[in-house]
Short mmCIF file of C-alpha atoms in Angstrom, two decimals:
data_model
loop_
_atom_site.label_atom_id
_atom_site.label_comp_id
_atom_site.label_asym_id
_atom_site.label_seq_id
_atom_site.Cartn_x
_atom_site.Cartn_y
_atom_site.Cartn_z
CA GLU A 97 -33.24 37.52 -31.80
CA ALA A 98 -33.74 41.20 -31.08
CA GLY A 99 -35.98 42.00 -28.14
CA VAL A 100 -38.88 44.39 -27.78
CA ALA A 101 -37.58 47.94 -28.28
CA GLN A 102 -39.15 50.88 -26.48
CA SER A 103 -38.34 54.56 -26.58
CA PRO A 104 -37.73 56.89 -24.98
CA ARG A 105 -36.38 55.31 -21.79
CA TYR A 106 -37.26 58.34 -19.69
CA LYS A 107 -39.56 61.31 -20.12
CA ILE A 108 -40.38 64.22 -17.85
CA ILE A 109 -43.27 66.50 -18.78
CA GLU A 110 -45.49 69.04 -17.11
CA LYS A 111 -49.12 68.25 -16.41
CA ARG A 112 -51.47 69.02 -19.27
CA GLN A 113 -48.72 68.42 -21.82
CA SER A 114 -48.86 65.55 -24.28
CA VAL A 115 -46.44 62.65 -24.64
CA ALA A 116 -45.99 59.63 -26.90
CA PHE A 117 -44.26 56.32 -26.40
CA TRP A 118 -43.09 53.97 -29.10
CA CYS A 119 -42.77 50.18 -29.19
CA ASN A 120 -41.15 48.00 -31.83
CA PRO A 121 -42.04 44.33 -31.31
CA ILE A 122 -40.09 41.22 -32.07
CA SER A 123 -40.34 40.48 -35.77
CA GLY A 124 -43.40 38.39 -36.53
CA HIS A 125 -45.08 38.89 -33.18
CA ALA A 126 -48.72 39.53 -33.95
CA THR A 127 -49.98 40.32 -30.45
CA LEU A 128 -48.88 43.46 -28.65
CA TYR A 129 -49.78 44.68 -25.17
CA TRP A 130 -49.30 48.00 -23.39
CA TYR A 131 -49.11 47.88 -19.59
CA GLN A 132 -48.95 50.69 -17.04
CA GLN A 133 -46.83 50.05 -13.93
CA ILE A 134 -47.30 52.62 -11.19
CA LEU A 135 -44.58 52.66 -8.53
CA GLY A 136 -45.24 49.99 -5.92
CA GLN A 137 -47.88 48.22 -8.01
CA GLY A 138 -47.92 45.43 -10.53
CA PRO A 139 -48.33 46.12 -14.24
CA LYS A 140 -51.90 46.79 -15.35
CA LEU A 141 -53.05 46.05 -18.89
CA LEU A 142 -54.08 49.11 -20.88
CA ILE A 143 -54.64 47.74 -24.37
CA GLN A 144 -54.10 44.63 -26.46
CA PHE A 145 -53.60 44.54 -30.23
CA GLN A 146 -53.82 41.59 -32.58
CA ASN A 147 -51.98 42.71 -35.72
CA ASN A 148 -53.40 46.21 -36.33
CA GLY A 149 -56.74 45.60 -34.59
CA VAL A 150 -57.69 46.33 -30.99
CA VAL A 151 -58.68 43.19 -29.04
CA ASP A 152 -59.21 44.76 -25.63
CA ASP A 153 -59.04 48.41 -24.57
CA SER A 154 -61.47 48.19 -21.66
CA GLN A 155 -58.88 49.50 -19.15
CA LEU A 156 -57.62 52.35 -21.32
CA PRO A 157 -58.68 55.83 -20.08
CA LYS A 158 -59.92 56.87 -23.48
CA ASP A 159 -60.53 60.48 -22.55
CA ARG A 160 -56.78 61.05 -22.47
CA PHE A 161 -55.02 57.91 -23.69
CA SER A 162 -54.88 56.64 -27.25
CA ALA A 163 -52.91 53.92 -28.99
CA GLU A 164 -52.43 52.70 -32.49
CA ARG A 165 -50.60 49.98 -34.32
CA LEU A 166 -50.54 50.97 -37.94
CA LYS A 167 -49.51 48.17 -40.29
CA GLY A 168 -49.56 45.73 -37.40
CA VAL A 169 -45.93 46.26 -36.45
CA ASP A 170 -44.81 49.30 -34.41
CA SER A 171 -47.16 50.80 -31.87
CA THR A 172 -47.47 54.18 -30.23
CA LEU A 173 -49.21 55.07 -26.98
CA LYS A 174 -50.17 58.72 -26.43
CA ILE A 175 -51.35 60.66 -23.43
CA GLN A 176 -53.00 64.04 -23.92
CA PRO A 177 -53.31 65.89 -21.62
CA ALA A 178 -51.14 64.23 -18.97
CA LYS A 179 -52.06 64.22 -15.28
CA LEU A 180 -49.82 63.77 -12.27
CA GLU A 181 -51.26 60.31 -11.67
CA ASP A 182 -50.03 59.17 -15.08
CA SER A 183 -46.49 59.02 -13.68
CA ALA A 184 -45.53 55.39 -14.19
CA VAL A 185 -43.48 52.99 -16.28
CA TYR A 186 -45.18 52.08 -19.55
CA LEU A 187 -44.32 48.57 -20.66
CA CYS A 188 -44.77 47.01 -24.06
CA ALA A 189 -44.95 43.22 -24.39
CA THR A 190 -45.42 41.02 -27.44
CA THR A 191 -46.21 37.39 -28.24
CA PRO A 192 -46.31 35.46 -31.51
CA GLY A 193 -50.10 35.37 -31.38
CA GLN A 194 -53.10 34.82 -29.15
CA GLY A 195 -52.26 31.59 -27.40
CA PRO A 196 -50.21 30.08 -24.57
CA TYR A 197 -47.06 31.89 -25.62
CA GLY A 198 -44.54 33.53 -23.36
CA TYR A 199 -44.57 37.30 -23.18
CA THR A 200 -41.44 39.27 -24.09
CA PHE A 201 -41.31 42.63 -22.35
CA GLY A 202 -39.47 45.75 -23.37
CA SER A 203 -37.47 47.74 -20.81
CA GLY A 204 -40.23 50.30 -20.52
CA THR A 205 -40.55 54.07 -20.62
CA ARG A 206 -40.48 55.84 -17.26
CA LEU A 207 -42.81 58.85 -17.35
CA THR A 208 -42.70 61.55 -14.71
CA VAL A 209 -45.43 64.18 -14.79
CA VAL A 210 -44.62 67.30 -12.72
CA GLY B 591 -62.46 38.83 -11.94
CA ASP B 592 -59.04 37.27 -11.83
CA SER B 593 -56.64 38.59 -9.22
CA VAL B 594 -53.31 37.82 -7.62
CA THR B 595 -52.29 38.65 -4.05
CA GLN B 596 -48.64 38.68 -3.04
CA MET B 597 -47.05 39.08 0.36
CA GLU B 598 -46.06 42.63 0.99
CA GLY B 599 -42.44 43.66 1.04
CA PRO B 600 -39.88 44.80 1.18
CA VAL B 601 -38.00 41.68 2.19
CA THR B 602 -34.38 41.97 3.33
CA LEU B 603 -32.25 38.87 3.75
CA SER B 604 -28.65 37.90 4.29
CA GLU B 605 -26.80 35.89 1.66
CA GLU B 606 -27.49 32.12 1.85
CA ALA B 607 -30.79 32.67 3.68
CA PHE B 608 -34.02 30.91 2.67
CA LEU B 609 -36.51 32.98 0.69
CA THR B 610 -40.26 32.49 0.48
CA ILE B 611 -42.67 34.86 -1.24
CA ASN B 612 -46.31 33.98 -0.83
CA CYS B 613 -48.75 34.25 -3.72
CA THR B 614 -52.43 33.35 -3.82
CA TYR B 615 -54.85 33.80 -6.67
CA THR B 616 -58.53 34.06 -7.54
CA ALA B 617 -59.66 32.80 -10.92
CA THR B 618 -62.82 31.48 -12.52
CA GLY B 619 -61.13 28.70 -14.47
CA TYR B 620 -57.80 26.92 -14.45
CA PRO B 621 -55.14 29.52 -15.03
CA SER B 622 -51.48 29.19 -15.81
CA LEU B 623 -49.30 30.71 -13.10
CA PHE B 624 -46.05 32.60 -13.46
CA TRP B 625 -43.30 34.31 -11.52
CA TYR B 626 -41.62 37.26 -13.22
CA VAL B 627 -38.52 39.06 -12.00
CA GLN B 628 -37.45 42.65 -12.57
CA TYR B 629 -33.81 43.39 -11.85
CA PRO B 630 -32.80 47.02 -11.24
CA GLY B 631 -32.93 48.99 -14.48
CA GLU B 632 -34.16 46.04 -16.54
CA GLY B 633 -37.43 44.81 -18.00
CA LEU B 634 -39.65 42.03 -16.73
CA GLN B 635 -38.28 38.54 -17.29
CA LEU B 636 -40.06 35.23 -16.90
CA LEU B 637 -38.55 33.32 -13.97
CA LEU B 638 -40.71 30.19 -13.97
CA LYS B 639 -44.19 28.96 -14.74
CA ALA B 640 -46.67 26.14 -14.10
CA THR B 641 -49.64 25.37 -16.31
CA LYS B 642 -51.67 22.90 -14.26
CA ALA B 643 -52.29 21.75 -10.72
CA ASP B 644 -49.35 20.09 -8.93
CA ASP B 645 -46.89 21.25 -11.59
CA LYS B 646 -43.62 22.56 -10.20
CA GLY B 647 -41.83 25.34 -12.03
CA SER B 648 -38.12 25.83 -11.40
CA ASN B 649 -35.30 28.03 -12.64
CA LYS B 650 -32.06 29.49 -11.24
CA GLY B 651 -32.60 27.67 -7.93
CA PHE B 652 -36.12 29.08 -7.52
CA GLU B 653 -39.14 26.79 -7.28
CA ALA B 654 -42.90 27.19 -7.07
CA THR B 655 -45.65 24.54 -6.99
CA TYR B 656 -49.15 25.11 -8.37
CA ARG B 657 -51.50 24.25 -5.47
CA LYS B 658 -55.10 24.20 -6.65
CA GLU B 659 -56.51 23.23 -3.25
CA THR B 660 -55.02 26.32 -1.61
CA THR B 661 -55.01 28.50 -4.78
CA SER B 662 -51.37 29.27 -4.15
CA PHE B 663 -48.07 29.49 -6.03
CA HIS B 664 -45.45 30.39 -3.44
CA LEU B 665 -41.91 31.14 -4.64
CA GLU B 666 -38.98 29.61 -2.75
CA LYS B 667 -35.20 29.56 -2.94
CA GLY B 668 -33.04 27.71 -0.50
CA SER B 669 -29.95 29.95 -0.54
CA VAL B 670 -30.18 33.45 -1.96
CA GLN B 671 -27.36 35.49 -3.41
CA VAL B 672 -26.83 39.24 -3.68
CA SER B 673 -27.61 38.91 -7.39
CA ASP B 674 -31.15 37.77 -6.50
CA SER B 675 -31.99 41.30 -5.33
CA ALA B 676 -34.93 42.31 -7.51
CA VAL B 677 -38.69 42.82 -7.59
CA TYR B 678 -40.66 39.58 -7.97
CA PHE B 679 -44.16 39.48 -9.49
CA CYS B 680 -46.64 36.64 -9.33
CA ALA B 681 -49.00 36.52 -12.32
CA LEU B 682 -51.77 34.42 -13.79
CA ARG B 683 -53.13 33.91 -17.26
CA GLU B 684 -56.53 32.49 -18.10
CA ASN B 685 -57.99 31.45 -21.41
CA ASP B 686 -57.93 34.96 -22.80
CA TYR B 687 -54.12 34.75 -22.58
CA LYS B 688 -53.82 38.11 -20.80
CA LEU B 689 -51.47 38.36 -17.83
CA SER B 690 -52.74 39.70 -14.49
CA PHE B 691 -50.01 40.66 -12.03
CA GLY B 692 -49.69 40.94 -8.29
CA ALA B 693 -48.29 44.09 -6.72
CA GLY B 694 -44.72 42.82 -6.58
CA THR B 695 -42.36 42.04 -3.72
CA THR B 696 -39.02 43.82 -3.44
CA VAL B 697 -36.23 41.54 -2.24
CA THR B 698 -32.86 42.85 -1.08
CA VAL B 699 -30.07 40.42 -0.28
CA ARG B 700 -27.17 41.70 1.82
CA ALA B 701 -23.67 40.28 1.56
#
């Protein structure tokens, strides 16, 4: 089966610019997660979707980050305006639903803010 | 809240050496425990898991045992290869099914 697709793979922007990342989950996977992985740290959960609804966005910096999952399939994560400390790899992961399922991770988008 | 603490790296070994990466956790309930691996340029992959106390997860020659009494899940491999060079993450998942990760340990194996 196809994996979790993310794009772009790399992005370099200047601070205060905006950027968007895209995630296409495995077909039928209802639960989608966005993680932020700063260099030298483990991934940190930003937001969790169940179909097109938000389950948990308590760690999302809502003053600059936003995410949506229209139609419960693809998801986009946006940063506006970007700060230097947003430089990280943004990972998308999906599971069939909320339960003891294994996560499937995408390859991530590496963002560099200069 | 839940947290995972891993031994700090980087770790550099020679081929066929023994590898141990320590992992301890803090959780309110009875979490499932995982080791994920991230090879250069690739995404996170599940290496092994254990869902209850005294379970042993194993895969690709790696093993880890869920020790409730010491709240630990140390990763071991008896003879590493160059292809094992990667970043290893310990993680836990409680009843909300969300993964919490440790900081990662970079392992480099020299030929």
